[in-house]
GROMACS .gro file of N, CA and C in nm:
model
  192
    1MET      N    1   4.463  -3.995  -1.908
    1MET     CA    2   4.436  -3.996  -1.763
    1MET      C    3   4.357  -4.122  -1.728
    2SER      N    4   4.413  -4.201  -1.640
    2SER     CA    5   4.345  -4.323  -1.602
    2SER      C    6   4.245  -4.295  -1.490
    3LEU      N    7   4.162  -4.391  -1.462
    3LEU     CA    8   4.055  -4.374  -1.364
    3LEU      C    9   4.110  -4.350  -1.223
    4GLY      N   10   4.223  -4.412  -1.190
    4GLY     CA   11   4.280  -4.399  -1.057
    4GLY      C   12   4.338  -4.261  -1.030
    5ASP      N   13   4.370  -4.184  -1.134
    5ASP     CA   14   4.433  -4.052  -1.117
    5ASP      C   15   4.339  -3.949  -1.056
    6ARG      N   16   4.208  -3.970  -1.070
    6ARG     CA   17   4.113  -3.869  -1.021
    6ARG      C   18   4.118  -3.853  -0.870
    7ASP      N   19   4.145  -3.961  -0.798
    7ASP     CA   20   4.149  -3.954  -0.652
    7ASP      C   21   4.285  -3.912  -0.598
    8SER      N   22   4.382  -3.891  -0.684
    8SER     CA   23   4.514  -3.850  -0.637
    8SER      C   24   4.512  -3.704  -0.594
    9PRO      N   25   4.591  -3.668  -0.492
    9PRO     CA   26   4.590  -3.530  -0.440
    9PRO      C   27   4.630  -3.426  -0.544
   10GLU      N   28   4.712  -3.463  -0.643
   10GLU     CA   29   4.756  -3.367  -0.744
   10GLU      C   30   4.640  -3.315  -0.828
   11CYS      N   31   4.536  -3.388  -0.837
   11CYS     CA   32   4.424  -3.351  -0.924
   11CYS      C   33   4.342  -3.238  -0.862
   12GLY      N   34   4.363  -3.207  -0.736
   12GLY     CA   35   4.289  -3.097  -0.674
   12GLY      C   36   4.186  -3.146  -0.575
   13GLN      N   37   4.072  -3.191  -0.623
   13GLN     CA   38   3.964  -3.231  -0.533
   13GLN      C   39   3.934  -3.379  -0.550
   14SER      N   40   3.914  -3.446  -0.440
   14SER     CA   41   3.880  -3.588  -0.443
   14SER      C   42   3.736  -3.604  -0.489
   15THR      N   43   3.709  -3.714  -0.557
   15THR     CA   44   3.571  -3.739  -0.604
   15THR      C   45   3.488  -3.808  -0.496
   16ARG      N   46   3.549  -3.843  -0.385
   16ARG     CA   47   3.474  -3.911  -0.279
   16ARG      C   48   3.384  -3.811  -0.206
   17PRO      N   49   3.260  -3.853  -0.171
   17PRO     CA   50   3.172  -3.763  -0.095
   17PRO      C   51   3.222  -3.749   0.048
   18PRO      N   52   3.178  -3.646   0.119
   18PRO     CA   53   3.218  -3.631   0.260
   18PRO      C   54   3.171  -3.749   0.344
   19VAL      N   55   3.235  -3.769   0.459
   19VAL     CA   56   3.205  -3.884   0.545
   19VAL      C   57   3.061  -3.878   0.594
   20ARG      N   58   3.011  -3.757   0.624
   20ARG     CA   59   2.875  -3.743   0.674
   20ARG      C   60   2.774  -3.799   0.574
   21PHE      N   61   2.798  -3.774   0.446
   21PHE     CA   62   2.711  -3.827   0.342
   21PHE      C   63   2.714  -3.979   0.341
   22ASP      N   64   2.835  -4.035   0.359
   22ASP     CA   65   2.848  -4.181   0.362
   22ASP      C   66   2.768  -4.240   0.478
   23LEU      N   67   2.778  -4.178   0.596
   23LEU     CA   68   2.704  -4.228   0.712
   23LEU      C   69   2.554  -4.216   0.691
   24HIS      N   70   2.511  -4.104   0.635
   24HIS     CA   71   2.368  -4.084   0.608
   24HIS      C   72   2.318  -4.190   0.511
   25THR      N   73   2.394  -4.213   0.406
   25THR     CA   74   2.356  -4.314   0.307
   25THR      C   75   2.351  -4.452   0.369
   26GLN      N   76   2.448  -4.480   0.456
   26GLN     CA   77   2.452  -4.611   0.522
   26GLN      C   78   2.330  -4.628   0.613
   27ASN      N   79   2.296  -4.524   0.689
   27ASN     CA   80   2.179  -4.531   0.777
   27ASN      C   81   2.052  -4.550   0.695
   28LEU      N   82   2.044  -4.479   0.584
   28LEU     CA   83   1.928  -4.490   0.495
   28LEU      C   84   1.916  -4.632   0.441
   29ALA      N   85   2.030  -4.686   0.397
   29ALA     CA   86   2.031  -4.823   0.343
   29ALA      C   87   1.993  -4.924   0.451
   30ASN      N   88   2.046  -4.907   0.572
   30ASN     CA   89   2.012  -4.998   0.681
   30ASN      C   90   1.864  -4.991   0.715
   31GLY      N   91   1.809  -4.869   0.716
   31GLY     CA   92   1.666  -4.853   0.744
   31GLY      C   93   1.582  -4.920   0.637
   32LEU      N   94   1.625  -4.904   0.512
   32LEU     CA   95   1.550  -4.964   0.401
   32LEU      C   96   1.556  -5.115   0.408
   33ILE      N   97   1.674  -5.169   0.440
   33ILE     CA   98   1.691  -5.314   0.451
   33ILE      C   99   1.602  -5.368   0.564
   34GLU      N  100   1.598  -5.295   0.676
   34GLU     CA  101   1.515  -5.339   0.789
   34GLU      C  102   1.367  -5.335   0.752
   35LEU      N  103   1.327  -5.229   0.681
   35LEU     CA  104   1.187  -5.215   0.639
   35LEU      C  105   1.147  -5.329   0.546
   36VAL      N  106   1.232  -5.356   0.447
   36VAL     CA  107   1.205  -5.465   0.353
   36VAL      C  108   1.203  -5.599   0.427
   37GLY      N  109   1.295  -5.615   0.522
   37GLY     CA  110   1.298  -5.739   0.600
   37GLY      C  111   1.171  -5.760   0.680
   38ARG      N  112   1.124  -5.653   0.744
   38ARG     CA  113   0.999  -5.665   0.822
   38ARG      C  114   0.880  -5.694   0.732
   39ALA      N  115   0.875  -5.628   0.616
   39ALA     CA  116   0.764  -5.651   0.523
   39ALA      C  117   0.768  -5.796   0.474
   40PHE      N  118   0.890  -5.845   0.446
   40PHE     CA  119   0.906  -5.982   0.399
   40PHE      C  120   0.864  -6.081   0.508
   41ASP      N  121   0.906  -6.054   0.633
   41ASP     CA  122   0.866  -6.140   0.746
   41ASP      C  123   0.713  -6.144   0.759
   42GLY      N  124   0.651  -6.027   0.746
   42GLY     CA  125   0.505  -6.019   0.756
   42GLY      C  126   0.438  -6.098   0.646
   43LEU      N  127   0.493  -6.087   0.525
   43LEU     CA  128   0.437  -6.158   0.410
   43LEU      C  129   0.452  -6.309   0.427
   44VAL      N  130   0.570  -6.352   0.469
   44VAL     CA  131   0.594  -6.496   0.488
   44VAL      C  132   0.503  -6.548   0.599
   45GLY      N  133   0.490  -6.470   0.707
   45GLY     CA  134   0.403  -6.512   0.816
   45GLY      C  135   0.259  -6.528   0.771
   46ARG      N  136   0.213  -6.436   0.686
   46ARG     CA  137   0.075  -6.441   0.635
   46ARG      C  138   0.056  -6.562   0.545
   47ILE      N  139   0.156  -6.589   0.459
   47ILE     CA  140   0.148  -6.704   0.368
   47ILE      C  141   0.142  -6.834   0.449
   48VAL      N  142   0.225  -6.843   0.553
   48VAL     CA  143   0.225  -6.962   0.638
   48VAL      C  144   0.088  -6.978   0.705
   49GLN      N  145   0.031  -6.867   0.749
   49GLN     CA  146  -0.102  -6.870   0.812
   49GLN      C  147  -0.207  -6.923   0.715
   50ILE      N  148  -0.205  -6.873   0.591
   50ILE     CA  149  -0.302  -6.914   0.490
   50ILE      C  150  -0.286  -7.062   0.456
   51VAL      N  151  -0.161  -7.105   0.440
   51VAL     CA  152  -0.135  -7.247   0.410
   51VAL      C  153  -0.182  -7.335   0.526
   52HIS      N  154  -0.160  -7.289   0.647
   52HIS     CA  155  -0.203  -7.365   0.765
   52HIS      C  156  -0.355  -7.379   0.767
   53ILE      N  157  -0.427  -7.272   0.738
   53ILE     CA  158  -0.574  -7.275   0.733
   53ILE      C  159  -0.621  -7.371   0.624
   54CYS      N  160  -0.557  -7.363   0.507
   54CYS     CA  161  -0.594  -7.452   0.396
   54CYS      C  162  -0.574  -7.599   0.433
   55ILE      N  163  -0.462  -7.628   0.498
   55ILE     CA  164  -0.434  -7.766   0.539
   55ILE      C  165  -0.537  -7.812   0.642
   56GLN      N  166  -0.570  -7.724   0.737
   56GLN     CA  167  -0.671  -7.759   0.837
   56GLN      C  168  -0.805  -7.789   0.772
   57ASN      N  169  -0.847  -7.705   0.678
   57ASN     CA  170  -0.974  -7.725   0.609
   57ASN      C  171  -0.973  -7.856   0.531
   58PHE      N  172  -0.862  -7.883   0.464
   58PHE     CA  173  -0.849  -8.007   0.386
   58PHE      C  174  -0.860  -8.128   0.477
   59LEU      N  175  -0.789  -8.124   0.592
   59LEU     CA  176  -0.792  -8.238   0.684
   59LEU      C  177  -0.931  -8.257   0.745
   60GLN      N  178  -0.999  -8.147   0.773
   60GLN     CA  179  -1.134  -8.159   0.830
   60GLN      C  180  -1.228  -8.223   0.729
   61ARG      N  181  -1.211  -8.192   0.601
   61ARG     CA  182  -1.295  -8.253   0.497
   61ARG      C  183  -1.265  -8.403   0.487
   62GLN      N  184  -1.139  -8.442   0.507
   62GLN     CA  185  -1.101  -8.583   0.497
   62GLN      C  186  -1.159  -8.663   0.612
   63ILE      N  187  -1.169  -8.598   0.730
   63ILE     CA  188  -1.219  -8.668   0.849
   63ILE      C  189  -1.369  -8.696   0.836
   64ARG      N  190  -1.446  -8.602   0.780
   64ARG     CA  191  -1.591  -8.617   0.771
   64ARG      C  192  -1.633  -8.729   0.678
   0.00000   0.00000   0.00000
């Protein structure tokens, strides 16, 4: 029995989950991607802020 035979109607039941499960999983994945994206944006923004402060401090020391 090859792998493709399992999804054939003769085998009885399809191995695919119901559509509702697929939509739920997709929504979950989209939410997770958005959450990670926001966290990453926040992290990058914070790093840029810190680098900016460091550069400002360095330049102020050079001016004095």
